[in-house]
Coordinates of C-alpha atoms and ligand atoms in Angstrom, one line a residue:
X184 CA -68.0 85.1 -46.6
X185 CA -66.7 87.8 -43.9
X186 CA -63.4 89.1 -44.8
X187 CA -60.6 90.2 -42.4
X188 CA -60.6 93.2 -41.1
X189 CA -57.2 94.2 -42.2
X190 CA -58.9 93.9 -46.1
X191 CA -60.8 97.4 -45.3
X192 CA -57.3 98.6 -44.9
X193 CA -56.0 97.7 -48.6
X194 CA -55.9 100.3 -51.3
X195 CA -55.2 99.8 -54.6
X196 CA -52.7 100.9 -58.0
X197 CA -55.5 102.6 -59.7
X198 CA -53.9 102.7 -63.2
X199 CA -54.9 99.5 -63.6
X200 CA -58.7 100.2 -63.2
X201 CA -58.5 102.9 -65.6
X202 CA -56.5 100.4 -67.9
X203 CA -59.5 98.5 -67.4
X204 CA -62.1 101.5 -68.6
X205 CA -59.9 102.3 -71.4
X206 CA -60.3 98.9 -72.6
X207 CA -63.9 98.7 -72.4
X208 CA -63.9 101.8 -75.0
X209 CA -61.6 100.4 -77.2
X210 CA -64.0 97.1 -77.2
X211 CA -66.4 99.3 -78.4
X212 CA -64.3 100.8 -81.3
X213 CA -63.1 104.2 -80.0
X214 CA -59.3 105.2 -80.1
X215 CA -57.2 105.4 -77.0
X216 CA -54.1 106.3 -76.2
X217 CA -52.5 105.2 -73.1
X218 CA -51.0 107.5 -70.7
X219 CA -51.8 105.8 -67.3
X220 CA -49.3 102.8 -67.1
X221 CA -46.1 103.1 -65.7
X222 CA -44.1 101.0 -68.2
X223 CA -42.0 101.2 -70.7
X224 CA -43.5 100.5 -74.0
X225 CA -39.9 99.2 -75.4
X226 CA -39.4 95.4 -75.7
X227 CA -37.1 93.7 -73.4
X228 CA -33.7 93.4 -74.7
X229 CA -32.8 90.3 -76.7
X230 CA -30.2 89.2 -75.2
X231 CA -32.2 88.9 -71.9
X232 CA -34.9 87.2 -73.5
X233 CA -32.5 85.0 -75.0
X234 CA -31.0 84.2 -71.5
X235 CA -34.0 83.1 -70.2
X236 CA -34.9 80.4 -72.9
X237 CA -31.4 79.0 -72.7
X238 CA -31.8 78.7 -68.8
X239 CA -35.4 77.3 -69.7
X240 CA -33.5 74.8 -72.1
X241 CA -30.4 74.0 -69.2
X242 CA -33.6 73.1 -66.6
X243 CA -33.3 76.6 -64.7
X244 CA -37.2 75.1 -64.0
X245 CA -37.2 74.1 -60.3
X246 CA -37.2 75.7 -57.3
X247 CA -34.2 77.5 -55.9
X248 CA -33.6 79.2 -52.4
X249 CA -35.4 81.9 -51.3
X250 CA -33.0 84.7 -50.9
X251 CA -32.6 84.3 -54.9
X252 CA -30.1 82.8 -57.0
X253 CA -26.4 83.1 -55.5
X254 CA -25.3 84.2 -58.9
X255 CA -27.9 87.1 -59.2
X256 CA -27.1 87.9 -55.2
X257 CA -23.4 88.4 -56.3
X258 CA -24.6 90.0 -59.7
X259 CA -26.9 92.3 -57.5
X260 CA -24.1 93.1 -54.8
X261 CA -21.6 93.6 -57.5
X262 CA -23.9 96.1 -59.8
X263 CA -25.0 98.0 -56.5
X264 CA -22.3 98.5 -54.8
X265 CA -20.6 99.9 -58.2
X266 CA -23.8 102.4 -59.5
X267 CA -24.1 103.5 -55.3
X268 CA -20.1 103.4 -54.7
X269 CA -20.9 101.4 -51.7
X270 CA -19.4 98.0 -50.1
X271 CA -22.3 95.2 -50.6
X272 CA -22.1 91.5 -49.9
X273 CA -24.2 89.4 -51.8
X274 CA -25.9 88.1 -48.3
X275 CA -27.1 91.6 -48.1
X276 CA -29.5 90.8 -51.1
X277 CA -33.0 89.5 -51.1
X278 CA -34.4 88.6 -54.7
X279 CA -38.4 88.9 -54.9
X280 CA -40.9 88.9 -58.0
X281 CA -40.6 92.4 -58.6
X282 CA -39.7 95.8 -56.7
X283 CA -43.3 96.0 -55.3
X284 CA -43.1 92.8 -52.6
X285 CA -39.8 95.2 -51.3
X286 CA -42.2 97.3 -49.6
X287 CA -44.5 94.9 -48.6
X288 CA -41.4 93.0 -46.6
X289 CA -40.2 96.2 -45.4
X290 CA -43.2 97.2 -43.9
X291 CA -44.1 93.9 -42.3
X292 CA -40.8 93.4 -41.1
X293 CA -40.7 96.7 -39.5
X294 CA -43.9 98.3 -38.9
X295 CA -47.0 97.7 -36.6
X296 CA -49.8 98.8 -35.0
X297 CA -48.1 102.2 -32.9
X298 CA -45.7 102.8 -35.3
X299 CA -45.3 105.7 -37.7
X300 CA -44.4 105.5 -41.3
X301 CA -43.7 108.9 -43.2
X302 CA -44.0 108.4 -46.5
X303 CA -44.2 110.9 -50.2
X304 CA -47.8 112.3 -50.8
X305 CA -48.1 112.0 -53.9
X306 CA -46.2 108.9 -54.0
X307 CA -46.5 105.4 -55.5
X308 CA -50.4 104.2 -54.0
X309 CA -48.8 101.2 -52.4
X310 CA -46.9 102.9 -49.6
X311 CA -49.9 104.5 -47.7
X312 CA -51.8 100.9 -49.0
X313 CA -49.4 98.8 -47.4
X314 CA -48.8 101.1 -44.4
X315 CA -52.6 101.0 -42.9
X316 CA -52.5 97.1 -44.2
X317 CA -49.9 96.5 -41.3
X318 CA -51.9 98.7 -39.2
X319 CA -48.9 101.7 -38.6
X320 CA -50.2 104.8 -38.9
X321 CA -49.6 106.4 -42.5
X322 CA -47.9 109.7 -42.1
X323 CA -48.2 111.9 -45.2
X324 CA -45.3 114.4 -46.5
X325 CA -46.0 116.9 -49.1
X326 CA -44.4 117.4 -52.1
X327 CA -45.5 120.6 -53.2
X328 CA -44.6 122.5 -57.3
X329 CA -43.1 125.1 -55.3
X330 CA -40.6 122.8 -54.7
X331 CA -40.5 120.7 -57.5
X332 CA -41.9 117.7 -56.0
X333 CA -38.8 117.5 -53.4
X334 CA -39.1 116.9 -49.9
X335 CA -39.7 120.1 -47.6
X336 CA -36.8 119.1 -44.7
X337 CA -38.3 121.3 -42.9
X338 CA -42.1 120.4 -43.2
X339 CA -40.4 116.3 -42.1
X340 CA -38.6 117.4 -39.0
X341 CA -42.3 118.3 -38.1
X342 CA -43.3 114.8 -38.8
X343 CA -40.8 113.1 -37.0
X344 CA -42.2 111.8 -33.5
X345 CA -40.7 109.1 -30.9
X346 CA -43.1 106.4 -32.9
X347 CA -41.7 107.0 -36.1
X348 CA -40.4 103.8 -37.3
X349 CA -39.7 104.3 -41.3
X350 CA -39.3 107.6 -43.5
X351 CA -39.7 105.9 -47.3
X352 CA -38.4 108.5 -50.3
X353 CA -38.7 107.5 -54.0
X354 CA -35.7 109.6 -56.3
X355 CA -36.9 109.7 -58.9
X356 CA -40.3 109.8 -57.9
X357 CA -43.4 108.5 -59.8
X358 CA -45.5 110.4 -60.1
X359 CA -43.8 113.7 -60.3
X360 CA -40.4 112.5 -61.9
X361 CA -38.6 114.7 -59.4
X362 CA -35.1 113.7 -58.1
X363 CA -33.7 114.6 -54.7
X364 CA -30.6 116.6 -54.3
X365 CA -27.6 115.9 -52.1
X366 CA -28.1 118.5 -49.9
X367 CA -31.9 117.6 -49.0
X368 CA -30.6 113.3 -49.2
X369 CA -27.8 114.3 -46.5
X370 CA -30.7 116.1 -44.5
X371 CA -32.9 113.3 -44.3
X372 CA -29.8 110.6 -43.7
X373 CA -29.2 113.3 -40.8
X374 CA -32.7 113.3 -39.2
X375 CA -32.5 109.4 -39.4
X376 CA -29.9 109.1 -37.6
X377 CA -30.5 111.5 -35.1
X378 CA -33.8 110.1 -34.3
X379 CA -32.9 106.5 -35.2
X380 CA -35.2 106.3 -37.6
X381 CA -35.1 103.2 -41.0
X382 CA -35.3 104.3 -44.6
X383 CA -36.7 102.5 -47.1
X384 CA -35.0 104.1 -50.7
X385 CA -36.7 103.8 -53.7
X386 CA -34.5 103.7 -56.2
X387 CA -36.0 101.9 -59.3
X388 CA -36.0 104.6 -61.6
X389 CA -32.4 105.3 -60.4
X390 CA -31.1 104.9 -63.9
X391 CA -33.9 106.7 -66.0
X392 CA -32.3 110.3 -64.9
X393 CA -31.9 113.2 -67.4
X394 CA -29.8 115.7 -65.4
X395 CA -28.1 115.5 -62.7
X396 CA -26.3 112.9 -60.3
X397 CA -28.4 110.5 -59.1
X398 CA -27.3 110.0 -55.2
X399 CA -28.4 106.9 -53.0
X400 CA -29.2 108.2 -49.6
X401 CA -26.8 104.4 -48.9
X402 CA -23.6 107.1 -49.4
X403 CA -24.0 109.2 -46.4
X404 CA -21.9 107.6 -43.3
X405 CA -24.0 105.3 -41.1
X406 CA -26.8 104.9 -43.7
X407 CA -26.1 102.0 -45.2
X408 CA -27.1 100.2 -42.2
X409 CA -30.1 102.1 -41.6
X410 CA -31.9 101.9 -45.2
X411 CA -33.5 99.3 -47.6
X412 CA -32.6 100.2 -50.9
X413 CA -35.5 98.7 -53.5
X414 CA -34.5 98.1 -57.2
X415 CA -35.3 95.8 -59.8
X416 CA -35.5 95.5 -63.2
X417 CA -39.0 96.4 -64.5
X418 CA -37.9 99.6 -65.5
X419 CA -34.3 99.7 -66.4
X420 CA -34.6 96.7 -68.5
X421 CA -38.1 97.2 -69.9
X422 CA -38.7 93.5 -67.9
X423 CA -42.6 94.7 -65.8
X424 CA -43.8 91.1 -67.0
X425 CA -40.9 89.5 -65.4
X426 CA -41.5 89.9 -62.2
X427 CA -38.3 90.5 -61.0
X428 CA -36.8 93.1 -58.4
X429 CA -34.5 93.1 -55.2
X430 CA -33.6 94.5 -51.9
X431 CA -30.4 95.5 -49.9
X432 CA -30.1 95.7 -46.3
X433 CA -28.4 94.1 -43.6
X434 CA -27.4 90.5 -43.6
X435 CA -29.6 90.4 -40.2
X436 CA -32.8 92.0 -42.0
X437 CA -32.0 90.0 -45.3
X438 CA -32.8 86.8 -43.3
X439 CA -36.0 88.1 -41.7
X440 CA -37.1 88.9 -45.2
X441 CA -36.1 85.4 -46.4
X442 CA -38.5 84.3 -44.7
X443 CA -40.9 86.3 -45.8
X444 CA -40.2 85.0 -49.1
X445 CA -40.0 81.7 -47.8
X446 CA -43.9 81.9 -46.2
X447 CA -44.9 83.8 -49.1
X448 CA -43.4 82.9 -52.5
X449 CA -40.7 80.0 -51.5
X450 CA -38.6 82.0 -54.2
X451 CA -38.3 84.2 -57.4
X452 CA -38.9 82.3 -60.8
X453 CA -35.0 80.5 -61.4
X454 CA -34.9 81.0 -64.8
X455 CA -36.6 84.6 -64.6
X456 CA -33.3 84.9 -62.0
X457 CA -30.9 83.8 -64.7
X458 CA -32.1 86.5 -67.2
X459 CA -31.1 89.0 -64.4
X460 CA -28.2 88.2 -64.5
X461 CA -27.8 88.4 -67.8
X462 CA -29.5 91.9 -67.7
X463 CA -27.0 93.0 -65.4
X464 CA -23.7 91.8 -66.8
X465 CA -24.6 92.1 -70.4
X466 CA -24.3 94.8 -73.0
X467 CA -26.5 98.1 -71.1
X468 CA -26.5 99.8 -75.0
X469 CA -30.5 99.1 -75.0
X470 CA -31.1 100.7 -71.6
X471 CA -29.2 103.4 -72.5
X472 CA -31.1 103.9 -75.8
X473 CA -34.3 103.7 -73.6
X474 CA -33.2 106.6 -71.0
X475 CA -32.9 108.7 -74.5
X476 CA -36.0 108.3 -76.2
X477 CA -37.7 108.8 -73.1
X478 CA -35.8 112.2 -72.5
X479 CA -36.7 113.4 -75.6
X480 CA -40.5 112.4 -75.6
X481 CA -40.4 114.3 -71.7
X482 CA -39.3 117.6 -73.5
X483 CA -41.8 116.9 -76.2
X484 CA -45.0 116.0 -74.0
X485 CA -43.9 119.1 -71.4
X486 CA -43.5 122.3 -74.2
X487 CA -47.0 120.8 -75.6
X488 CA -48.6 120.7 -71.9
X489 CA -47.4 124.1 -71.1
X490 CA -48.5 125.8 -74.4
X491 CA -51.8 124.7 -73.8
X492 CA -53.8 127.4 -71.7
X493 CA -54.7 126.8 -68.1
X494 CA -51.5 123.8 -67.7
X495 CA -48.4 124.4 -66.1
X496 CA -46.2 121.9 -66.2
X497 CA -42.7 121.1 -63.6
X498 CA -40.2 119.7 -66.4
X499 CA -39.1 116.6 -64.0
X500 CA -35.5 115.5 -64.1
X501 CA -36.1 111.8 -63.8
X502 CA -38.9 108.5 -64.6
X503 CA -41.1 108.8 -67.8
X504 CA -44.1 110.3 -65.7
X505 CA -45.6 114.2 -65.8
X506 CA -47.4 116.0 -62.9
X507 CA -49.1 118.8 -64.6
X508 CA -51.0 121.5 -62.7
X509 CA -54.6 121.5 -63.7
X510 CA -56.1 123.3 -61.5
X511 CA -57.7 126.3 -63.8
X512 CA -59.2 124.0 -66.1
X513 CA -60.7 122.0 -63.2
X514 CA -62.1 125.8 -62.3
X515 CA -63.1 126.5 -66.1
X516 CA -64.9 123.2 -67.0
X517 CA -66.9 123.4 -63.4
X518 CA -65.1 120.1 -62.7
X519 CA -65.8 118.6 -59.2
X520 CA -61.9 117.7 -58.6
X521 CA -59.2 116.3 -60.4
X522 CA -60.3 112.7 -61.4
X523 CA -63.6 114.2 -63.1
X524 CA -61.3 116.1 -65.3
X525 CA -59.0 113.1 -65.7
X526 CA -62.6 110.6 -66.5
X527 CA -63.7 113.6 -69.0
X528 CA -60.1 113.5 -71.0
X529 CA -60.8 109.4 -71.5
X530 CA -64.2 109.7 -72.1
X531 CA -64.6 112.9 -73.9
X532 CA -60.7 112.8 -75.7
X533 CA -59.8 109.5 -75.5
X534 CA -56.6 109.8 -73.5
X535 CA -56.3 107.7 -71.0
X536 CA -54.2 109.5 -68.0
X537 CA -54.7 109.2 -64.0
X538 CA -55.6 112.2 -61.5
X539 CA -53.2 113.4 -59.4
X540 CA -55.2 112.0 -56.3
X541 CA -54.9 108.7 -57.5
X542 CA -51.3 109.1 -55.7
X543 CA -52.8 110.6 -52.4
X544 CA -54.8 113.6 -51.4
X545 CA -52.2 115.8 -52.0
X546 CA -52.3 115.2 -55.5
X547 CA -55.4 117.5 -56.0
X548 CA -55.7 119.5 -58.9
X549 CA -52.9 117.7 -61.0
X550 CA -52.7 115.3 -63.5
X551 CA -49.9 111.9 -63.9
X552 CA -49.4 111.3 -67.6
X553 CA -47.0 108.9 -68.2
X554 CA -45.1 109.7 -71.6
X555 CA -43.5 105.7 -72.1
X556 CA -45.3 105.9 -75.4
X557 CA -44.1 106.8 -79.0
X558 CA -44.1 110.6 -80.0
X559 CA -46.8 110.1 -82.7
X560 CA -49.2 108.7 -79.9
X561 CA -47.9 111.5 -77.4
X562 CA -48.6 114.0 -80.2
X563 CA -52.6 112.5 -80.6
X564 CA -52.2 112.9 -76.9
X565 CA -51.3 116.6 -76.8
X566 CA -53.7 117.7 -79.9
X567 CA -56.6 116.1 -78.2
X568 CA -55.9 117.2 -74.3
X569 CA -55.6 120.5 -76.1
X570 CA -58.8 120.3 -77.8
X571 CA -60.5 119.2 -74.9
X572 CA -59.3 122.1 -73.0
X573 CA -60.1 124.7 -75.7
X574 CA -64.5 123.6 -75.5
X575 CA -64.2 124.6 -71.8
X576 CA -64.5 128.2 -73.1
Ligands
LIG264 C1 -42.0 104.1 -57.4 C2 -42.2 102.6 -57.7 N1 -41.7 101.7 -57.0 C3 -41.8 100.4 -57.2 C4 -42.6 100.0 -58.3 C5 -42.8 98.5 -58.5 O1 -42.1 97.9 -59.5 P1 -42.3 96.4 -59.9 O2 -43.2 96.4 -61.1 O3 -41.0 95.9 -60.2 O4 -43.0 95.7 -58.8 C6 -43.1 100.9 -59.2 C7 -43.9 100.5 -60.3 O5 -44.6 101.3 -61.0 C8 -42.9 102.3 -58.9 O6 -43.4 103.3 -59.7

């Protein structure tokens, strides 16, 4: 069978192949522990789960309308427009199964073949995927420790060209867990309105932030009409099986992306829908409680990563992910590049973890562990990295 072309164009979410790998050594009876998913290892709340059996029970089990659910799109609209301190209409909403299909939309709605997408290097795999898949040219920005993982303004003004169509920005970021200031978000809202430029905002840790404000790029004067904000529920409400995330935009783009949804899905899962809702008008106690455990196992996993020699490690302000530099150990252990360092620490110490490059080339010489795992297991975690480390000499 002869494939498309546009297949030689899609990447992949590695963490799921090294999931894979890490399985394979468990079958064989070693002990692993997972630092390479991005989820959170809580339950999802019961009230949630106990939403979505009574809308199971009511016969929540048909099809509904492709935009989503006209009591999550007001549900949506009413919870955005409150945690941005923006004005959002519920026709401004577009429910999809998950954040992820957000992006995908975006960039099929807006990006083609002569177009330029700028996009965070390291970032989430699926932008530069999705960007050649549409066949725009993928446009790489930087995010360099010096900086904490933030966006050089500078180094983007240098990016910018007459084709670029989209700038995407993830606050907080996976994989770095950094979170853009007001003073570099008004920048970028500047330069994309200057050079008429769309954002898509990725905001779906926006509520897994330990200091700080957390500020939608939506706030700045005459952004709202210019940006796609994604969010969802995956990581707020520990709901990644769900399948369940959103987008705001204009009413006119909404429609375009309905019919994505239309051509592609027909609509979100109803009763999935009516656990949303539930999510987002219920009790937010457990998210809350999530947001805390998390902040403590960060400052746990980053002391024990920087006291082992040869790791430095930024302590982020936001997600449940760590970008540690590894680049003298790479040197010491005569390691070809990041992901043999990262393939030794499964095989060798039985943590699983991702390289840095599995987020872009960028990523070179760093590590993404994702600490969504209990302290015990991030304190196997730490012992054994540190072990590891030590036999390099
Ligand atoms: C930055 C970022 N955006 C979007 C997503 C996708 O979320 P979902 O599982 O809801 O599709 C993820 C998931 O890891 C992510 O890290």
């Amino acid at each position: 069978m002869k494939l498309a072309e546009r297949m030689t164009n899609l990447g992949q979410e590695t963490a799921f192949q090294v999931l894979v790998k890490a399985r394979e050594l468990e079958a064989q009876g070693r002990d692993v522990v997972h630092l390479e998913v991005g989820e959170p290892d809580f339950d999802t709340p019961a009230h949630i789960i106990e939403a979505a059996c009574h809308a199971l029970q009511s016969g929540a089990t048909h099809y509904g309308p492709s935009a989503g659910l006209p009591e999550l799109r007001q549900a949506v609209a009413d919870d955005v427009s409150k945690s941005r301190g923006i004005k959002v209409n519920p026709k401004q909403v577009v429910v999809v199964p998950g954040g992820k299909p957000i992006m995908f939309f975006t960039l099929l709605a807006l990006a083609g073949p002569g177009d330029e997408v700028i996009y965070p290097n390291p970032g989430f795999p699926i932008y530069e995927s999705m960007i050649h898949f549409v066949g725009a040219k993928a446009v790489p920005l930087p995010l360099a420790e010096e900086k904490e993982f933030c966006s050089n303004i500078e180094e983007l003004r240098g990016k910018i060209t007459p084709r670029t169509k989209l700038i995407i920005i993830n606050s907080p970021h996976n994989p770095c867990g950094s979170v853009l200031c007001r003073e570099d978000l008004e920048a970028i809202a500047e330069l994309a309105i200057k050079h008429d430029i769309t954002v898509l905002a990725d905001e779906i840790y926006g509520r897994i932030l330990y200091e700080g404000e957390f500020v939608s790029i939506t706030q700045f004067p005459g952004m709202q009409e210019r940006t796609i904000i994604l969010d969802g529920f995956s990581k707020t409400y520990a709901m990644t099986g769900w399948r369940l995330g959103y987008g705001v935009m204009t009413e006119a783009l909404a429609e375009q992306m309905t019919k994505l949804m239309s051509n592609s899905n027909s609509c979100t899962a109803t009763f999935t829908q009516l656990a949303g809702v539930a999510a987002l008008k219920g009790p937010q106690e457990e998210s809350y409680k999530m947001v805390a455990a998390f902040k403590e196992r960060r400052d746990l996993i980053v002391n024990g990563l920087n006291s082992i020699p040869g790791i430095h490690c930024v302590m982020p302000k936001g997600a449940f992910y760590v970008f540690p530099n590894v680049k003298e150990v790479i040197k010491r252990g005569r390691f070809a590049n990041s992901k043999a360092l990262a393939d030794h620490l499964l095989g060798e110490a039985g943590v699983a973890l991702m390289s840095g490059t599995a987020f872009g080339q960028y990523g070179e010489g760093y590590l993404r562990l994702s600490y969504a795992n209990s302290i015990p297991n991030l304190k196997k975690a730490l012992e054994r990295i540190s072990e590891a480390v030590a036999k390099l000499g």
